[in-house]
mmCIF file of C-alpha atoms in Angstrom:
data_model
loop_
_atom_site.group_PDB
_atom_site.id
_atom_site.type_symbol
_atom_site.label_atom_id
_atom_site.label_comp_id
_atom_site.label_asym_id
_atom_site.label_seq_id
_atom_site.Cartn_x
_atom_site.Cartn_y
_atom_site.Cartn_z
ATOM 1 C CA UNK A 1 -76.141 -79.512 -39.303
ATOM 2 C CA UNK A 2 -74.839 -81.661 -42.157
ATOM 3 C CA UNK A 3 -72.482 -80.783 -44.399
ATOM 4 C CA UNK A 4 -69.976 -81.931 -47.416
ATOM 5 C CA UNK A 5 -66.772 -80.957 -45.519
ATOM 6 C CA UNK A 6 -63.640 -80.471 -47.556
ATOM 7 C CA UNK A 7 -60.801 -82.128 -45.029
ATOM 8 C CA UNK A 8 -58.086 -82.865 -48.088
ATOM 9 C CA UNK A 9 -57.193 -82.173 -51.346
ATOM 10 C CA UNK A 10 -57.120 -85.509 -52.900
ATOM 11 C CA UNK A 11 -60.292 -86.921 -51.814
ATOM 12 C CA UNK A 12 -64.102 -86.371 -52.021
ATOM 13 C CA UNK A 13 -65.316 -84.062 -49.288
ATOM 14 C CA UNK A 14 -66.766 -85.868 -46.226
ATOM 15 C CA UNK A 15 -70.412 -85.798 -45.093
ATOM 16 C CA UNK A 16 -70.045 -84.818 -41.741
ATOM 17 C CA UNK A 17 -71.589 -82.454 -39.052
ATOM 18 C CA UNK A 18 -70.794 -78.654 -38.718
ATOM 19 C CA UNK A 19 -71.925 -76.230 -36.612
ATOM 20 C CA UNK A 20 -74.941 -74.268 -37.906
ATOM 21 C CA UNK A 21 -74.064 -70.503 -39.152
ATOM 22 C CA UNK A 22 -75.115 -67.666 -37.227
ATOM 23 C CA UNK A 23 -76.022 -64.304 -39.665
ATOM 24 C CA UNK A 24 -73.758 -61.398 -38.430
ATOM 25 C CA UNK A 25 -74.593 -57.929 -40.127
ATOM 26 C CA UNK A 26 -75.251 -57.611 -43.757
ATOM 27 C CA UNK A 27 -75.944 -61.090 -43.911
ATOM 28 C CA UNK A 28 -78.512 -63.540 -43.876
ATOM 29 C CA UNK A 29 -78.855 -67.479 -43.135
ATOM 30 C CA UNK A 30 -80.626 -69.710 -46.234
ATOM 31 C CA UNK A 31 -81.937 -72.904 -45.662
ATOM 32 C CA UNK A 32 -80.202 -74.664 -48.840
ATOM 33 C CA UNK A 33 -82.219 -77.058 -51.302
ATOM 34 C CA UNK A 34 -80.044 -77.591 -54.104
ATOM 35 C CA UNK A 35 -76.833 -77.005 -54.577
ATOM 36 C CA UNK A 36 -74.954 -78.076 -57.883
ATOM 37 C CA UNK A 37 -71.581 -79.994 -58.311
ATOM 38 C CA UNK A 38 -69.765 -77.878 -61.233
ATOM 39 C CA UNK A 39 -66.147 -77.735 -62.278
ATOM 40 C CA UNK A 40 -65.652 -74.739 -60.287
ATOM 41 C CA UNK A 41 -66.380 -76.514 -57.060
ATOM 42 C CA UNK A 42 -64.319 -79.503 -57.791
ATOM 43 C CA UNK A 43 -61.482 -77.244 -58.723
ATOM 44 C CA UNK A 44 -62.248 -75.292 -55.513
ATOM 45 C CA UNK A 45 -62.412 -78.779 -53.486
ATOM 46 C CA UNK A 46 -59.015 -79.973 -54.907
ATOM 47 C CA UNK A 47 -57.027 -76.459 -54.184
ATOM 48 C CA UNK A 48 -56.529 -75.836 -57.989
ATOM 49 C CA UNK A 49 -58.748 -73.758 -58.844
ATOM 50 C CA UNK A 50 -57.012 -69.790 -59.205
ATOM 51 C CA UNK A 51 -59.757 -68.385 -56.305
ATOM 52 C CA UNK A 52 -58.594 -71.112 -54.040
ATOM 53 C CA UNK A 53 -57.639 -70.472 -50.532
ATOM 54 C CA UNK A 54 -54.873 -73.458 -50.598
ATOM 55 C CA UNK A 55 -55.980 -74.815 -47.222
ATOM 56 C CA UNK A 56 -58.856 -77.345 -46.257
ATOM 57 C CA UNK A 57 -61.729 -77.870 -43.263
ATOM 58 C CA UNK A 58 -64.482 -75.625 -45.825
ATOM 59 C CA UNK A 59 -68.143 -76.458 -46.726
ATOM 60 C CA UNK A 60 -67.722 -76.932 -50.391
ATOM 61 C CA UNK A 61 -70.442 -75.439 -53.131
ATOM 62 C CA UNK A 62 -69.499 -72.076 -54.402
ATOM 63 C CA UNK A 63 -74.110 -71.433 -55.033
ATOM 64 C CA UNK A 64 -77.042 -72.719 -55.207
ATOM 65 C CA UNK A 65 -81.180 -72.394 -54.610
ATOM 66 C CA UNK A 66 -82.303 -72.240 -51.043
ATOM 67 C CA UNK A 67 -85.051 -70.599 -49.097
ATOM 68 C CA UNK A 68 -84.407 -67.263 -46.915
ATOM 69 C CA UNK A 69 -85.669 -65.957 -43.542
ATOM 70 C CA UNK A 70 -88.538 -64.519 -44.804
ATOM 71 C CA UNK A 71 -89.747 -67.700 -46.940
ATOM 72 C CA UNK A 72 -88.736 -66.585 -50.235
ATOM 73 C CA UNK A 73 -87.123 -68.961 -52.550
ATOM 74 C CA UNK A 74 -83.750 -67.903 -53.596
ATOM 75 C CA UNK A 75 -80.480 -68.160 -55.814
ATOM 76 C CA UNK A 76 -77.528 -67.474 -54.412
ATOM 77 C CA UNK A 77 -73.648 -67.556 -54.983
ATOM 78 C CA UNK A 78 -70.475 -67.260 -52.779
ATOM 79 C CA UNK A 79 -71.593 -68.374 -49.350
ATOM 80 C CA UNK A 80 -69.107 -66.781 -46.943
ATOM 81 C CA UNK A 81 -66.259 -68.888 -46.305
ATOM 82 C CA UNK A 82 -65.757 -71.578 -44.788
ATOM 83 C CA UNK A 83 -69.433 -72.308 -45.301
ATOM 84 C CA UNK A 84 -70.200 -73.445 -48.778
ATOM 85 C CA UNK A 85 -73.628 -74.092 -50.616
ATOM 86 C CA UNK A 86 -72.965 -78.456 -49.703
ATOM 87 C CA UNK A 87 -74.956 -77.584 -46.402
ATOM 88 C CA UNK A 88 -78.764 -77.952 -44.522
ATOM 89 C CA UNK A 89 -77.833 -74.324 -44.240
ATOM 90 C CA UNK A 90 -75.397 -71.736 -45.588
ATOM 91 C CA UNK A 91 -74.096 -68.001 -44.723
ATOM 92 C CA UNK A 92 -74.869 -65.757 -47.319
ATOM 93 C CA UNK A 93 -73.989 -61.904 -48.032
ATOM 94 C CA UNK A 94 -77.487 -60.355 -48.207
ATOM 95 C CA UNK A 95 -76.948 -58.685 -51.863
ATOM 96 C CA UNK A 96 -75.813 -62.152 -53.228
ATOM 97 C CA UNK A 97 -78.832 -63.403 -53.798
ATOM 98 C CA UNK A 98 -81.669 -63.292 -56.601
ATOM 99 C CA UNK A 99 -85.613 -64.658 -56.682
ATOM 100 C CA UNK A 100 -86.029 -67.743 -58.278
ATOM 101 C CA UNK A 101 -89.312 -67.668 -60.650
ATOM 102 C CA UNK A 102 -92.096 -70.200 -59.134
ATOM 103 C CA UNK A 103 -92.172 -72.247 -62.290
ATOM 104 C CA UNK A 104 -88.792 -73.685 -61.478
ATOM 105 C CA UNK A 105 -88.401 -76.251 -59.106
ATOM 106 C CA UNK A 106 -85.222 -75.795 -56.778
ATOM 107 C CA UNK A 107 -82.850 -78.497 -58.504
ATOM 108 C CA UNK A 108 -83.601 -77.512 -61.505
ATOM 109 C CA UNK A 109 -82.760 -73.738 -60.747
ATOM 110 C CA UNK A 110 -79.657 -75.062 -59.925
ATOM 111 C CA UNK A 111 -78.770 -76.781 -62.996
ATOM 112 C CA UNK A 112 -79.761 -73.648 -64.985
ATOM 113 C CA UNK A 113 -77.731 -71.346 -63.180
ATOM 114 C CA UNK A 114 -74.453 -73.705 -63.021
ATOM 115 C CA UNK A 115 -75.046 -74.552 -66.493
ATOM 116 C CA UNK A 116 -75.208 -71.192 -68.035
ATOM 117 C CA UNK A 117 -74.300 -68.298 -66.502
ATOM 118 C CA UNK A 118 -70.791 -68.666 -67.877
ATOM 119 C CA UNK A 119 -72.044 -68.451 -71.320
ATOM 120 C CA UNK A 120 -75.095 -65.844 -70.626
ATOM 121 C CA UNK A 121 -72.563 -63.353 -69.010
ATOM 122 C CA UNK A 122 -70.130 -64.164 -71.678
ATOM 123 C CA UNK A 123 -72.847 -63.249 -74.213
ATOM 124 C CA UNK A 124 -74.224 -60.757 -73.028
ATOM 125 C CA UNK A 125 -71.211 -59.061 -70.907
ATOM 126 C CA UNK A 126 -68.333 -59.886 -72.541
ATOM 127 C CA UNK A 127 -68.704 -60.443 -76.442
ATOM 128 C CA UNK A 128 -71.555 -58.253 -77.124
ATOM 129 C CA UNK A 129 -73.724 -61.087 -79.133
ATOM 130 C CA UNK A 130 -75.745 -59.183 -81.723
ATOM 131 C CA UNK A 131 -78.526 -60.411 -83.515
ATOM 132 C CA UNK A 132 -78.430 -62.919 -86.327
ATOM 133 C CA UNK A 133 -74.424 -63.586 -85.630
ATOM 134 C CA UNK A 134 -72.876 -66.773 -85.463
ATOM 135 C CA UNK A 135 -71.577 -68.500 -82.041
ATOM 136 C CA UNK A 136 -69.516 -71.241 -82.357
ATOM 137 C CA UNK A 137 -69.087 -73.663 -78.805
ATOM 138 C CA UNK A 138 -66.522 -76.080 -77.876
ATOM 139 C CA UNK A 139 -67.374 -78.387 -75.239
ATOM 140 C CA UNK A 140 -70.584 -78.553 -76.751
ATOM 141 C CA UNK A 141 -71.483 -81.570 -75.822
ATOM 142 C CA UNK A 142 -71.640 -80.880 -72.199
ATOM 143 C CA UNK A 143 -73.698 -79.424 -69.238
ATOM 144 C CA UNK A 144 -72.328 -76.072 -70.028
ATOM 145 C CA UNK A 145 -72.313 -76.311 -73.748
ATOM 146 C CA UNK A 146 -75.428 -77.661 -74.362
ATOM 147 C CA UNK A 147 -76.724 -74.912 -72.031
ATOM 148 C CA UNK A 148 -74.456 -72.371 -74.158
ATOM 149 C CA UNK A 149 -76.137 -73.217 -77.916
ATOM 150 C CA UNK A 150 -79.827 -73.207 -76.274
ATOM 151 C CA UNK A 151 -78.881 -69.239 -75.078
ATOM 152 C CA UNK A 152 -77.099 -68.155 -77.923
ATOM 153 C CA UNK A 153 -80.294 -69.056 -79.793
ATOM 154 C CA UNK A 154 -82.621 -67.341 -77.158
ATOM 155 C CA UNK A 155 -80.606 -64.227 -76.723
ATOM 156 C CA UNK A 156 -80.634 -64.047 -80.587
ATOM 157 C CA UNK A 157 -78.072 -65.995 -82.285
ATOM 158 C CA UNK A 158 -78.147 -66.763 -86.169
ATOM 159 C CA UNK A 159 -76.641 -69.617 -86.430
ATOM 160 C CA UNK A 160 -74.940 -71.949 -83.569
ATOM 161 C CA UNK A 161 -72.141 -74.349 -84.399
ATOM 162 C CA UNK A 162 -71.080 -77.098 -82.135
ATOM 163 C CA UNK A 163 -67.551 -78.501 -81.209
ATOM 164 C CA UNK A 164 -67.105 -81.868 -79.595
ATOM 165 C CA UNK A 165 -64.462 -84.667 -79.664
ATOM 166 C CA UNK A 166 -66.087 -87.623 -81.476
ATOM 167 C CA UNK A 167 -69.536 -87.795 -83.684
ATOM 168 C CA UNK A 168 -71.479 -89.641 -81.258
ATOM 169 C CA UNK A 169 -70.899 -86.081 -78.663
ATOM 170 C CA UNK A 170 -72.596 -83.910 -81.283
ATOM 171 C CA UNK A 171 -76.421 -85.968 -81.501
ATOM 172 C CA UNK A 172 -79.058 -84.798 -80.229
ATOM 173 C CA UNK A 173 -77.443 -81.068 -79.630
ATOM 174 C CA UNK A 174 -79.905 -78.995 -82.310
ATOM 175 C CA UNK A 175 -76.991 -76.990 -83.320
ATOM 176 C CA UNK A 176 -76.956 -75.612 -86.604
ATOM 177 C CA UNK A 177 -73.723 -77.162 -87.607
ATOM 178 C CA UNK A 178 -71.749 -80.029 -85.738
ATOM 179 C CA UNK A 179 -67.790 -80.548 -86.174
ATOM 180 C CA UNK A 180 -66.255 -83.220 -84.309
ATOM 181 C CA UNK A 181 -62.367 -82.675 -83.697
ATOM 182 C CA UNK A 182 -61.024 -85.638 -85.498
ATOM 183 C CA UNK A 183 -58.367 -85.739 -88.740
ATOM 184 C CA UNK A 184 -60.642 -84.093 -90.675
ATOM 185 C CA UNK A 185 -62.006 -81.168 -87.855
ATOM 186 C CA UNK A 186 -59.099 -78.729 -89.416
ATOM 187 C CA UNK A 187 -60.665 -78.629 -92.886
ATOM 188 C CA UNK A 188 -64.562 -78.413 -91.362
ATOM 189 C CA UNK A 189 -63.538 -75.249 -89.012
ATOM 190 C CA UNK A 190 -61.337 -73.303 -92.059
ATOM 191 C CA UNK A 191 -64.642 -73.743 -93.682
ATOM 192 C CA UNK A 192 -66.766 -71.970 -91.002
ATOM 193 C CA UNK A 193 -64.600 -69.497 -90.341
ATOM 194 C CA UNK A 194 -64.571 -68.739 -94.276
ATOM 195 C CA UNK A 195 -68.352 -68.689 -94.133
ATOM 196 C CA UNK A 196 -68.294 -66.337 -90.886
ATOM 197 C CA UNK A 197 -67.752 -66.676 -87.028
ATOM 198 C CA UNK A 198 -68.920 -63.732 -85.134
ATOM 199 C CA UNK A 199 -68.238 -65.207 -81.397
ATOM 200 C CA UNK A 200 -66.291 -68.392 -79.991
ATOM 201 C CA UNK A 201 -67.220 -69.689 -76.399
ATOM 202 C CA UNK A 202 -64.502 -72.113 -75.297
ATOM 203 C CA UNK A 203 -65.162 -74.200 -72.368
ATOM 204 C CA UNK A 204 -62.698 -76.515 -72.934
ATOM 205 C CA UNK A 205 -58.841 -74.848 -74.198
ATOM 206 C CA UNK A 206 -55.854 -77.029 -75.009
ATOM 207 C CA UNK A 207 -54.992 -78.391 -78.092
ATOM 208 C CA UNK A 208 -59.391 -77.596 -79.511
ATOM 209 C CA UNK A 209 -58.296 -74.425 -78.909
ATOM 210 C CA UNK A 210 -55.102 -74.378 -80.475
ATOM 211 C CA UNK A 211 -56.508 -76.217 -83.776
ATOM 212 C CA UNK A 212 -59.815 -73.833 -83.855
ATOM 213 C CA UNK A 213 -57.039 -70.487 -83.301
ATOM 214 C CA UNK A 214 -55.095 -71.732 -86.081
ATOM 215 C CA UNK A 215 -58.233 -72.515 -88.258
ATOM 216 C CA UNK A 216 -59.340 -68.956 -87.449
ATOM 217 C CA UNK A 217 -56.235 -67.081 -88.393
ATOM 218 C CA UNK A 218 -54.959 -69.250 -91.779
ATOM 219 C CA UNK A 219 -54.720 -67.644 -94.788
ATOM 220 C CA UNK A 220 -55.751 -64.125 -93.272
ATOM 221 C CA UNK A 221 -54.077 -60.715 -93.525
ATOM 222 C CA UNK A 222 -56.400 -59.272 -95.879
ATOM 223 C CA UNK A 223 -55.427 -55.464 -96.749
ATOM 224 C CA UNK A 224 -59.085 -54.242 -96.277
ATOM 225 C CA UNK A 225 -58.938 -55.882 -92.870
ATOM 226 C CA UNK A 226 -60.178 -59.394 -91.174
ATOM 227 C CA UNK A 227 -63.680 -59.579 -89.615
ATOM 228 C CA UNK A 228 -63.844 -59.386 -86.007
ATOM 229 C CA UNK A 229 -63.971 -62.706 -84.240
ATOM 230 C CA UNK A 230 -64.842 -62.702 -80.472
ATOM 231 C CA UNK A 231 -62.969 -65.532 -78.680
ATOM 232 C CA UNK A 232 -64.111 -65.437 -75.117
ATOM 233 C CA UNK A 233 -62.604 -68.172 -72.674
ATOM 234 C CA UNK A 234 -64.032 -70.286 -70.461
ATOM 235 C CA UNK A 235 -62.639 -73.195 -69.150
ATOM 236 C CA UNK A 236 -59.864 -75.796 -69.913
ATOM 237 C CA UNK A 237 -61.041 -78.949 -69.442
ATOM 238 C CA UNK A 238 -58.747 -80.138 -72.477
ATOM 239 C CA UNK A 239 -55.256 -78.374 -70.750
ATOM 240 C CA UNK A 240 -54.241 -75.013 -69.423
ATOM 241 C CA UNK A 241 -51.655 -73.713 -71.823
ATOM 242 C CA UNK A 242 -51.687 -73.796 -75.637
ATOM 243 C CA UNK A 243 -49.185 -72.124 -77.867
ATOM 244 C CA UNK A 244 -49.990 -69.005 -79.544
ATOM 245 C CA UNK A 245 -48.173 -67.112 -82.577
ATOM 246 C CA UNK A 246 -47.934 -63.735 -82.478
ATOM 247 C CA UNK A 247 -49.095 -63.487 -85.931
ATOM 248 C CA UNK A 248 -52.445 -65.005 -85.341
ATOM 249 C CA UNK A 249 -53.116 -61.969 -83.714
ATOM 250 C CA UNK A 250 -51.747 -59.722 -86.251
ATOM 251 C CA UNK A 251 -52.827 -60.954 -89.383
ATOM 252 C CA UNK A 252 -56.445 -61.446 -88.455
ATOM 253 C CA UNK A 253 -59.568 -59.871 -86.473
ATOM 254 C CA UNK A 254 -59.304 -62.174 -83.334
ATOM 255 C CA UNK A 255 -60.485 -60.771 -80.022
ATOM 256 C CA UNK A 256 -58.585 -63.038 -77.415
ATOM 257 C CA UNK A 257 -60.845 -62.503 -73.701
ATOM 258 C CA UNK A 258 -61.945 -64.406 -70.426
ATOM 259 C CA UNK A 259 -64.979 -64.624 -68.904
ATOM 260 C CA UNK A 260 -65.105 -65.309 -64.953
ATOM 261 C CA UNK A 261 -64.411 -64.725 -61.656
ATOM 262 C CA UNK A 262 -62.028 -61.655 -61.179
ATOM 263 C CA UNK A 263 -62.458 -60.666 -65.315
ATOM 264 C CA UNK A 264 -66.225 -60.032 -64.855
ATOM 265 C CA UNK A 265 -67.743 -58.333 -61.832
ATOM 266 C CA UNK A 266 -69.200 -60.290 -58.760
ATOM 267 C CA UNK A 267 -72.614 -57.987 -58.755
ATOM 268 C CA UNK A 268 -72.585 -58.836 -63.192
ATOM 269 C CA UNK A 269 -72.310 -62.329 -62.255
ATOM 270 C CA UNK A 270 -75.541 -62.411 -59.796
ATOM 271 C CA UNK A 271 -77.533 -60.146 -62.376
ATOM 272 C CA UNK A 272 -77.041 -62.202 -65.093
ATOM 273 C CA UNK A 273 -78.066 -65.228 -62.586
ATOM 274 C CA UNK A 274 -81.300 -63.065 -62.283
ATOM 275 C CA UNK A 275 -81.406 -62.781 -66.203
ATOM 276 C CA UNK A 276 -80.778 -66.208 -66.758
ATOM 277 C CA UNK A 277 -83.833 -67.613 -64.095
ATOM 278 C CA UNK A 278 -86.791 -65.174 -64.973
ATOM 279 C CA UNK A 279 -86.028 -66.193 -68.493
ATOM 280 C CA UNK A 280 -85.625 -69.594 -68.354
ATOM 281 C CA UNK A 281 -89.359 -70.721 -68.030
ATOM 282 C CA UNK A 282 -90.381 -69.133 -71.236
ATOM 283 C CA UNK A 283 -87.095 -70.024 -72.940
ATOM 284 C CA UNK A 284 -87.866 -73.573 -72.009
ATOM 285 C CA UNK A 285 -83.814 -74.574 -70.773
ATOM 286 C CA UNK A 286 -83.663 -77.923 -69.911
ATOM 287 C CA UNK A 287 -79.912 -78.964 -68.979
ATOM 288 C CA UNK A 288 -79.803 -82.084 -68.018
ATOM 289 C CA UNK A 289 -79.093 -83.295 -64.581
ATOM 290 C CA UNK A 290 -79.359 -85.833 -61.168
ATOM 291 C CA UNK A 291 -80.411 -85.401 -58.285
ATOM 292 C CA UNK A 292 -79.041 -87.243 -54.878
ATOM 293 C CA UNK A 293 -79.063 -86.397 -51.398
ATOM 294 C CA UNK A 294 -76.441 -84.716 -49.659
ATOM 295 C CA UNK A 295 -75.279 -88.134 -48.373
ATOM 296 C CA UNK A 296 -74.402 -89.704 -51.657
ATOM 297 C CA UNK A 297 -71.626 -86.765 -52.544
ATOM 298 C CA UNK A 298 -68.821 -88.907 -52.596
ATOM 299 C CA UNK A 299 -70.961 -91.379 -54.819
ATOM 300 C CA UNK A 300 -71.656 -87.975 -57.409
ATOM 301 C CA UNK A 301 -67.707 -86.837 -56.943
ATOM 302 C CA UNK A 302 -66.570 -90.034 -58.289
ATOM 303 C CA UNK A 303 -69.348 -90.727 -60.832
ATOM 304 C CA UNK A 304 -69.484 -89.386 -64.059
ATOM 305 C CA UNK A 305 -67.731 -86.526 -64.669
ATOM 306 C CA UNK A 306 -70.305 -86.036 -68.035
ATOM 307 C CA UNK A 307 -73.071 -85.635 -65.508
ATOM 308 C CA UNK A 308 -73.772 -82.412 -63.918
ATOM 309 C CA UNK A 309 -75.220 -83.308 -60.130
ATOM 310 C CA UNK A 310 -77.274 -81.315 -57.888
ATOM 311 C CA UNK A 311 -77.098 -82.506 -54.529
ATOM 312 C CA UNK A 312 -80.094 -81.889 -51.938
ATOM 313 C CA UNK A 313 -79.125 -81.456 -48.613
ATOM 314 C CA UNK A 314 -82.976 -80.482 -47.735
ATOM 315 C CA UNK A 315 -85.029 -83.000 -50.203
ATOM 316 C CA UNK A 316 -88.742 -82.947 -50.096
ATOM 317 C CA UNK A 317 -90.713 -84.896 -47.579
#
């Protein structure tokens, strides 16, 4: 069968062909129709991601929408290594995998799930949204955040507010408020946090982070107590380390946690997958996306890093 094969590090995997996986016990064979590039699989690909084996000659995709033995149209996540979701076919533990709704067509599936299970598990698993609170994202202007503002409305959300570098990254999002990080971002996010942030969903770290922290802890240390604020981590596309004063923590009602593989639990990952589909028809998500065959990968690894591509390996006749 064909595959994206990751042979090095430094380099897009190659489309090449594998042998076909055979289902031992407790597992199950899925012919694969989507299968989306995210962060997590680049990291994966390059060896720098923190669940990475450090060694090469892997399928990469870490899930995506296929169909099973039986005909029934599936997500699923973590293939069993070294096969990976980049396949015509893929090995798959039988309890990682959920129904996909008929209303959703396999690619875009795919994009849902990529694009928001971080934040839906982080919502609903890790900070506890309640209704009518206020979620603030960073990274908003991408696959992830856009998908992130459009659940934190669905799942009940007051009021959303939306982080992104420049002015022109914040049209077209539908948050409630937009902030763009340049000289005058400090002032804008003192002012929210004044007004009330219940929950923070970070996809991005580095020095956002480090300005929206220090925003979020100024002038605090009130004797009756500081509200709780829920900052819940989720990826660092803007650097891996920021510095943090001890204080912050302290003098104010921040809630520092992660959201991921190894801080949330692999069977709370695929339900929330579950969640995520059956609601999406009626929720109307629409993250975007593109579509190319499995033989154009290297042409979607080095294309736009702003795009979020599914690749086919099965497309339609």
């Amino acid at each position: 069968m064909k595959a994206a094969v990751v042979t090095t590090f430094d380099a897009a995997p190659e489309f090449a062909t594998v042998d076909e996986p055979v289902a031992g016990a407790g597992e199950m064979v899925v012919t694969v129709g989507a299968a989306p590039l995210s962060p997590i699989v680049r990291a994966l690909a390059a060896g720098q991601h923190y669940a990475s084996a450090g060694k090469t000659g892997f399928v990469a995709g870490v899930d995506g929408v296929g169909t099973d033995p039986d005909g029934r149209r599936v997500y699923f996540l973590f293939p069993k290594a070294p096969f990976g979701s980049m396949a015509e076919k893929t090995l798959v533990s039988s309890g990682m995998l959920v129904p996909v709704p008929d209303a959703l067509g396999d690619d875009e599936a795919a994009a849902i799930a990529t694009g928001g299970l971080a934040s839906w598990v982080a919502l609903t698993r890790r900070a506890g949204l309640r209704a009518r609170e206020t979620v603030l994202v960073t990274g908003a202007n991408g696959a992830a955040g856009r998908m992130a503002l459009q659940i934190a409305r669905y799942l009940g959300a007051g009021k959303t507010i939306a982080v992104a570098r420049t002015p022109a990254r914040l049209d077209g999002l539908g948050a409630d408020v937009g902030i763009a990080m340049d000289d005058n971002a400090d002032e804008a996010l003192r002012a929210q946090f004044d007004i009330g942030v219940d929950i923070v969903l970070d996809f991005v770290w580095g020095d956002v982070a480090g300005r929206l922290l220090k925003a979020a802890a100024g002038r605090r240390g009130s004797p009756a107590g500081e509200p709780r604020l829920r900052y819940v981590q989720l990826g660092t596309l803007a650097g891996d380390e920021i510095p943090l004063r001890g204080d912050m923590l302290r003098s104010s009602g921040l809630e520092l946690s992660g959201s991921g593989i190894g801080s949330v639990a692999v069977k709370d990952l695929l339900a929330g997958a579950g969640e995520l589909l059956m609601a999406a028809p009626a929720a109307g998500f629409a993250p975007p996306f593109q579509s190319l065959p499995l033989n154009k990968v290297a042409e979607a690894w080095n294309g736009d890093p702003r795009v979020r591509y599914i690749m086919r390996p099965n497309p339609p006749v």
